[in-house]
């Protein structure tokens, strides 16, 4: 999702087309946060379960001379505030819907979420007159618990059949099975570089931010076929509800401007 600011405030000068918000939705205890942890740091935390209220993360990339920003919104499975869930959908660019293969109720929730995303995005499309594609991956997590499986493959195939912007993967965040492949497919559908997937770029620390800045300010006529780098931004702050609402309002009324086609690095 693209946040807007003046270029003078944005040292990285990332174009809007290189900014994306990924929203992860699903019931409680299906492994949404575990998938995010795999994506960001390659770890699986087996400590006691702690319910997610809402977590926000940001990752910056340098890929072939261009800089990209990926914002990640890990949502609550309880959805205590339906309006906030709707806002998350409106501001999302790509979606991951997660259910647990050993929990039929969580699969039924994913069915409802998929329909809600389609309806919510269609409402925005009617206001903007844009052709809004919604790249979406459905994940059946906990593939390591096959013995306890409650959802059959045939049911899942019916949910994704005929939708070119929807893919399905059975994964195990615990064993790290098919997680990278799932992200690669999602980025491909969203027309983003495959190198944003965890296994296709070099992970570097925040001290390398100067490298990203130099990449973003370099002469764009020069081709850079070097390595891809990824940095998890420390202390990333979720854009305020007000700024999200203003983004949707401006999008709905067609507000466009050169000074707004940048994404926030704060």
Coordinates of C-alpha atoms in Angstrom, one line a residue:
X1 CA 0.0 0.0 0.0
X2 CA 1.5 3.4 -1.0
X3 CA 1.9 6.1 1.6
X4 CA 2.4 9.6 0.3
X5 CA 4.9 12.2 1.4
X6 CA 6.9 14.9 -0.2
X7 CA 10.2 13.9 -1.9
X8 CA 12.2 16.1 0.4
X9 CA 11.2 13.9 3.4
X10 CA 12.0 10.7 1.6
X11 CA 15.8 10.1 1.4
X12 CA 15.2 6.8 -0.4
X13 CA 13.0 8.3 -3.1
X14 CA 11.2 5.0 -3.7
X15 CA 8.6 5.3 -6.5
X16 CA 5.0 4.4 -5.7
X17 CA 5.1 1.4 -8.1
X18 CA 7.9 -0.1 -6.0
X19 CA 5.9 0.0 -2.8
X20 CA 3.5 -2.7 -1.7
X21 CA 1.5 -3.7 1.4
X22 CA 1.1 -7.4 2.2
X23 CA -1.8 -8.2 4.5
X24 CA -2.0 -11.6 6.2
X25 CA -5.5 -12.7 7.4
X26 CA -6.9 -15.8 9.0
X27 CA -8.3 -17.3 12.2
X28 CA -6.4 -17.4 15.5
X29 CA -3.7 -20.1 16.0
X30 CA -3.3 -20.9 12.3
X31 CA 0.3 -19.7 12.1
X32 CA 0.1 -16.3 10.5
X33 CA 2.8 -14.9 12.7
X34 CA 5.0 -18.0 12.2
X35 CA 4.9 -17.4 8.5
X36 CA 5.9 -13.8 8.9
X37 CA 8.8 -14.9 11.2
X38 CA 9.9 -17.3 8.5
X39 CA 9.8 -14.5 5.9
X40 CA 11.6 -11.9 8.0
X41 CA 14.3 -13.9 9.8
X42 CA 14.0 -17.5 8.8
X43 CA 13.0 -18.7 12.3
X44 CA 10.2 -20.6 13.8
X45 CA 9.4 -19.7 17.4
X46 CA 8.1 -22.7 19.4
X47 CA 7.5 -20.7 22.5
X48 CA 4.0 -20.4 24.1
X49 CA 1.3 -19.0 21.8
X50 CA 0.6 -15.2 22.2
X51 CA -2.4 -13.8 20.3
X52 CA -1.6 -11.1 17.8
X53 CA -3.4 -7.9 18.1
X54 CA -1.8 -6.4 15.0
X55 CA 1.8 -6.4 14.0
X56 CA 3.5 -4.2 11.4
X57 CA 6.8 -4.9 9.7
X58 CA 8.7 -3.3 6.8
X59 CA 11.4 -4.7 4.6
X60 CA 13.5 -2.7 2.1
X61 CA 15.2 -4.2 -0.9
X62 CA 17.9 -3.3 -3.4
X63 CA 17.3 -5.3 -6.6
X64 CA 19.2 -4.7 -9.8
X65 CA 19.6 -1.0 -9.1
X66 CA 16.0 -0.4 -7.9
X67 CA 14.8 0.0 -4.3
X68 CA 11.6 -1.6 -3.1
X69 CA 9.5 -1.3 0.0
X70 CA 7.3 -4.1 1.4
X71 CA 5.0 -3.3 4.3
X72 CA 3.6 -6.4 6.1
X73 CA 0.5 -6.3 8.2
X74 CA 0.0 -9.3 10.4
X75 CA -3.6 -9.0 11.6
X76 CA -5.5 -10.3 14.5
X77 CA -7.4 -13.6 14.1
X78 CA -10.2 -12.3 16.4
X79 CA -11.1 -9.2 14.3
X80 CA -12.6 -7.3 17.2
X81 CA -13.0 -4.3 15.0
X82 CA -14.7 -5.1 11.7
X83 CA -14.0 -1.6 10.4
X84 CA -10.3 -2.0 10.9
X85 CA -10.3 -5.3 9.0
X86 CA -12.1 -3.6 6.1
X87 CA -9.5 -0.8 6.2
X88 CA -6.7 -3.4 6.1
X89 CA -8.3 -4.9 3.0
X90 CA -8.8 -1.6 1.3
X91 CA -5.2 -0.6 1.8
X92 CA -3.7 -4.0 1.0
X93 CA -2.1 -4.8 -2.3
X94 CA -1.4 -8.5 -1.9
X95 CA -3.0 -10.9 0.5
X96 CA -2.1 -14.2 2.2
X97 CA -5.1 -16.1 3.7
X98 CA -4.0 -18.7 6.2
X99 CA -5.9 -21.7 7.6
X100 CA -4.8 -24.7 9.5
X101 CA -5.2 -28.1 7.7
X102 CA -6.3 -29.6 11.0
X103 CA -9.0 -27.0 11.7
X104 CA -12.1 -27.0 9.4
X105 CA -13.5 -23.8 11.1
X106 CA -10.3 -21.9 10.0
X107 CA -10.9 -23.0 6.4
X108 CA -14.4 -21.8 6.5
X109 CA -13.1 -18.4 7.8
X110 CA -10.7 -18.2 4.8
X111 CA -13.7 -18.8 2.5
X112 CA -15.5 -15.8 4.1
X113 CA -12.3 -13.7 3.9
X114 CA -11.8 -14.4 0.3
X115 CA -15.3 -13.3 -0.5
X116 CA -14.9 -10.2 1.7
X117 CA -11.7 -9.1 -0.1
X118 CA -13.4 -9.5 -3.5
X119 CA -16.5 -7.5 -2.4
X120 CA -14.4 -4.8 -0.6
X121 CA -12.0 -4.3 -3.5
X122 CA -14.9 -4.3 -6.0
X123 CA -16.5 -1.4 -4.1
X124 CA -13.3 0.5 -4.4
X125 CA -13.0 -0.4 -8.1
X126 CA -16.5 1.0 -8.7
X127 CA -15.4 4.4 -7.2
X128 CA -12.0 4.6 -9.0
X129 CA -13.0 3.0 -12.3
X130 CA -9.7 1.1 -12.1
X131 CA -9.0 -2.5 -13.0
X132 CA -8.0 -3.6 -9.6
X133 CA -6.3 -7.1 -9.5
X134 CA -6.0 -8.7 -6.1
X135 CA -3.1 -11.1 -6.0
X136 CA -3.9 -13.6 -3.3
X137 CA -2.4 -16.8 -1.9
X138 CA -4.3 -19.2 0.3
X139 CA -2.1 -21.2 2.6
X140 CA -3.0 -24.5 4.3
X141 CA -0.6 -24.4 7.2
X142 CA 0.5 -27.1 9.5
X143 CA 1.2 -29.7 6.8
X144 CA 3.4 -31.4 9.4
X145 CA 0.1 -32.5 11.2
X146 CA -1.2 -34.5 8.2
X147 CA -2.5 -37.2 10.6
X148 CA -5.0 -34.7 12.1
X149 CA -6.1 -33.3 8.7
X150 CA -9.7 -32.0 8.5
X151 CA -9.7 -30.2 5.2
X152 CA -9.3 -32.2 1.9
X153 CA -7.5 -31.0 -1.2
X154 CA -10.6 -31.3 -3.4
X155 CA -12.4 -28.7 -1.2
X156 CA -9.5 -26.2 -1.5
X157 CA -9.2 -26.7 -5.2
X158 CA -12.9 -25.7 -5.6
X159 CA -12.2 -22.4 -3.7
X160 CA -9.3 -21.4 -6.1
X161 CA -10.6 -22.8 -9.3
X162 CA -10.8 -20.4 -12.2
X163 CA -9.2 -17.5 -10.3
X164 CA -5.9 -16.6 -12.0
X165 CA -5.1 -14.2 -9.2
X166 CA -5.4 -16.8 -6.5
X167 CA -3.0 -19.7 -5.8
X168 CA -3.0 -22.4 -3.1
X169 CA -0.1 -23.9 -1.2
X170 CA 0.1 -26.4 1.5
X171 CA 2.9 -25.3 3.8
X172 CA 4.5 -26.0 7.1
X173 CA 5.9 -22.9 8.8
X174 CA 7.4 -25.2 11.4
X175 CA 9.4 -27.3 8.9
X176 CA 9.7 -24.4 6.4
X177 CA 8.0 -26.5 3.7
X178 CA 6.9 -24.6 0.6
X179 CA 7.1 -21.2 2.3
X180 CA 9.6 -19.7 -0.1
X181 CA 7.7 -21.1 -3.1
X182 CA 4.5 -19.5 -1.8
X183 CA 6.1 -16.1 -1.6
X184 CA 7.7 -16.4 -5.0
X185 CA 4.3 -17.1 -6.5
X186 CA 2.6 -14.2 -4.7
X187 CA 5.3 -11.8 -5.9
X188 CA 5.0 -13.1 -9.5
X189 CA 1.3 -12.6 -9.5
X190 CA 1.8 -9.0 -8.1
X191 CA 4.4 -8.3 -10.8
X192 CA 7.1 -7.8 -8.2
X193 CA 10.6 -9.1 -8.4
X194 CA 11.0 -12.8 -7.4
X195 CA 14.1 -11.7 -5.5
X196 CA 11.9 -10.4 -2.7
X197 CA 11.3 -14.0 -1.7
X198 CA 13.4 -15.0 1.4
X199 CA 15.7 -17.5 -0.4
X200 CA 16.5 -15.2 -3.4
X201 CA 18.3 -12.3 -1.8
X202 CA 21.1 -11.6 0.6
X203 CA 20.1 -10.6 4.1
X204 CA 22.0 -7.6 5.4
X205 CA 21.8 -5.6 8.6
X206 CA 20.4 -2.1 8.9
X207 CA 23.9 -0.7 8.8
X208 CA 23.7 -1.2 5.0
X209 CA 20.9 1.4 4.6
X210 CA 23.5 3.8 3.0
X211 CA 23.9 1.2 0.3
X212 CA 20.1 1.3 -0.4
X213 CA 20.2 5.1 -0.5
X214 CA 23.0 5.1 -3.0
X215 CA 21.2 2.6 -5.2
X216 CA 18.0 4.8 -5.2
X217 CA 19.9 7.9 -6.1
X218 CA 22.2 6.4 -8.8
X219 CA 21.8 7.1 -12.4
X220 CA 18.8 5.0 -13.6
X221 CA 20.2 4.7 -17.1
X222 CA 23.0 2.5 -15.7
X223 CA 22.1 -1.2 -15.5
X224 CA 23.0 -3.0 -12.3
X225 CA 23.0 -6.8 -12.5
X226 CA 24.5 -7.3 -9.0
X227 CA 23.1 -9.1 -6.1
X228 CA 19.7 -8.6 -4.5
X229 CA 19.7 -7.4 -0.9
X230 CA 17.0 -7.2 1.8
X231 CA 16.9 -5.3 5.0
X232 CA 14.3 -5.6 7.8
X233 CA 13.6 -2.0 8.9
X234 CA 14.0 -1.6 12.7
X235 CA 11.2 0.0 14.7
X236 CA 8.9 0.2 11.7
X237 CA 5.7 2.1 12.6
X238 CA 2.3 1.3 11.1
X239 CA 0.9 4.3 9.2
X240 CA -1.9 5.9 11.2
X241 CA -5.5 5.1 10.6
X242 CA -6.0 8.7 9.6
X243 CA -3.3 8.4 6.9
X244 CA -4.8 5.1 5.6
X245 CA -8.3 6.7 5.5
X246 CA -6.9 9.7 3.6
X247 CA -5.2 7.4 1.1
X248 CA -8.5 5.6 0.4
X249 CA -10.3 8.9 0.1
X250 CA -7.8 10.4 -2.3
X251 CA -7.8 7.2 -4.3
X252 CA -11.6 7.1 -4.5
X253 CA -11.8 10.7 -5.7
X254 CA -8.9 10.3 -8.1
X255 CA -6.5 12.5 -6.3
X256 CA -3.1 12.2 -8.0
X257 CA 0.0 14.3 -7.9
X258 CA 3.7 14.0 -8.5
X259 CA 4.4 15.0 -5.0
X260 CA 2.3 12.1 -3.7
X261 CA 3.9 9.3 -5.6
X262 CA 6.4 8.3 -3.0
X263 CA 6.2 5.9 -0.1
X264 CA 7.0 6.5 3.6
X265 CA 10.3 5.3 5.1
X266 CA 9.6 6.6 8.6

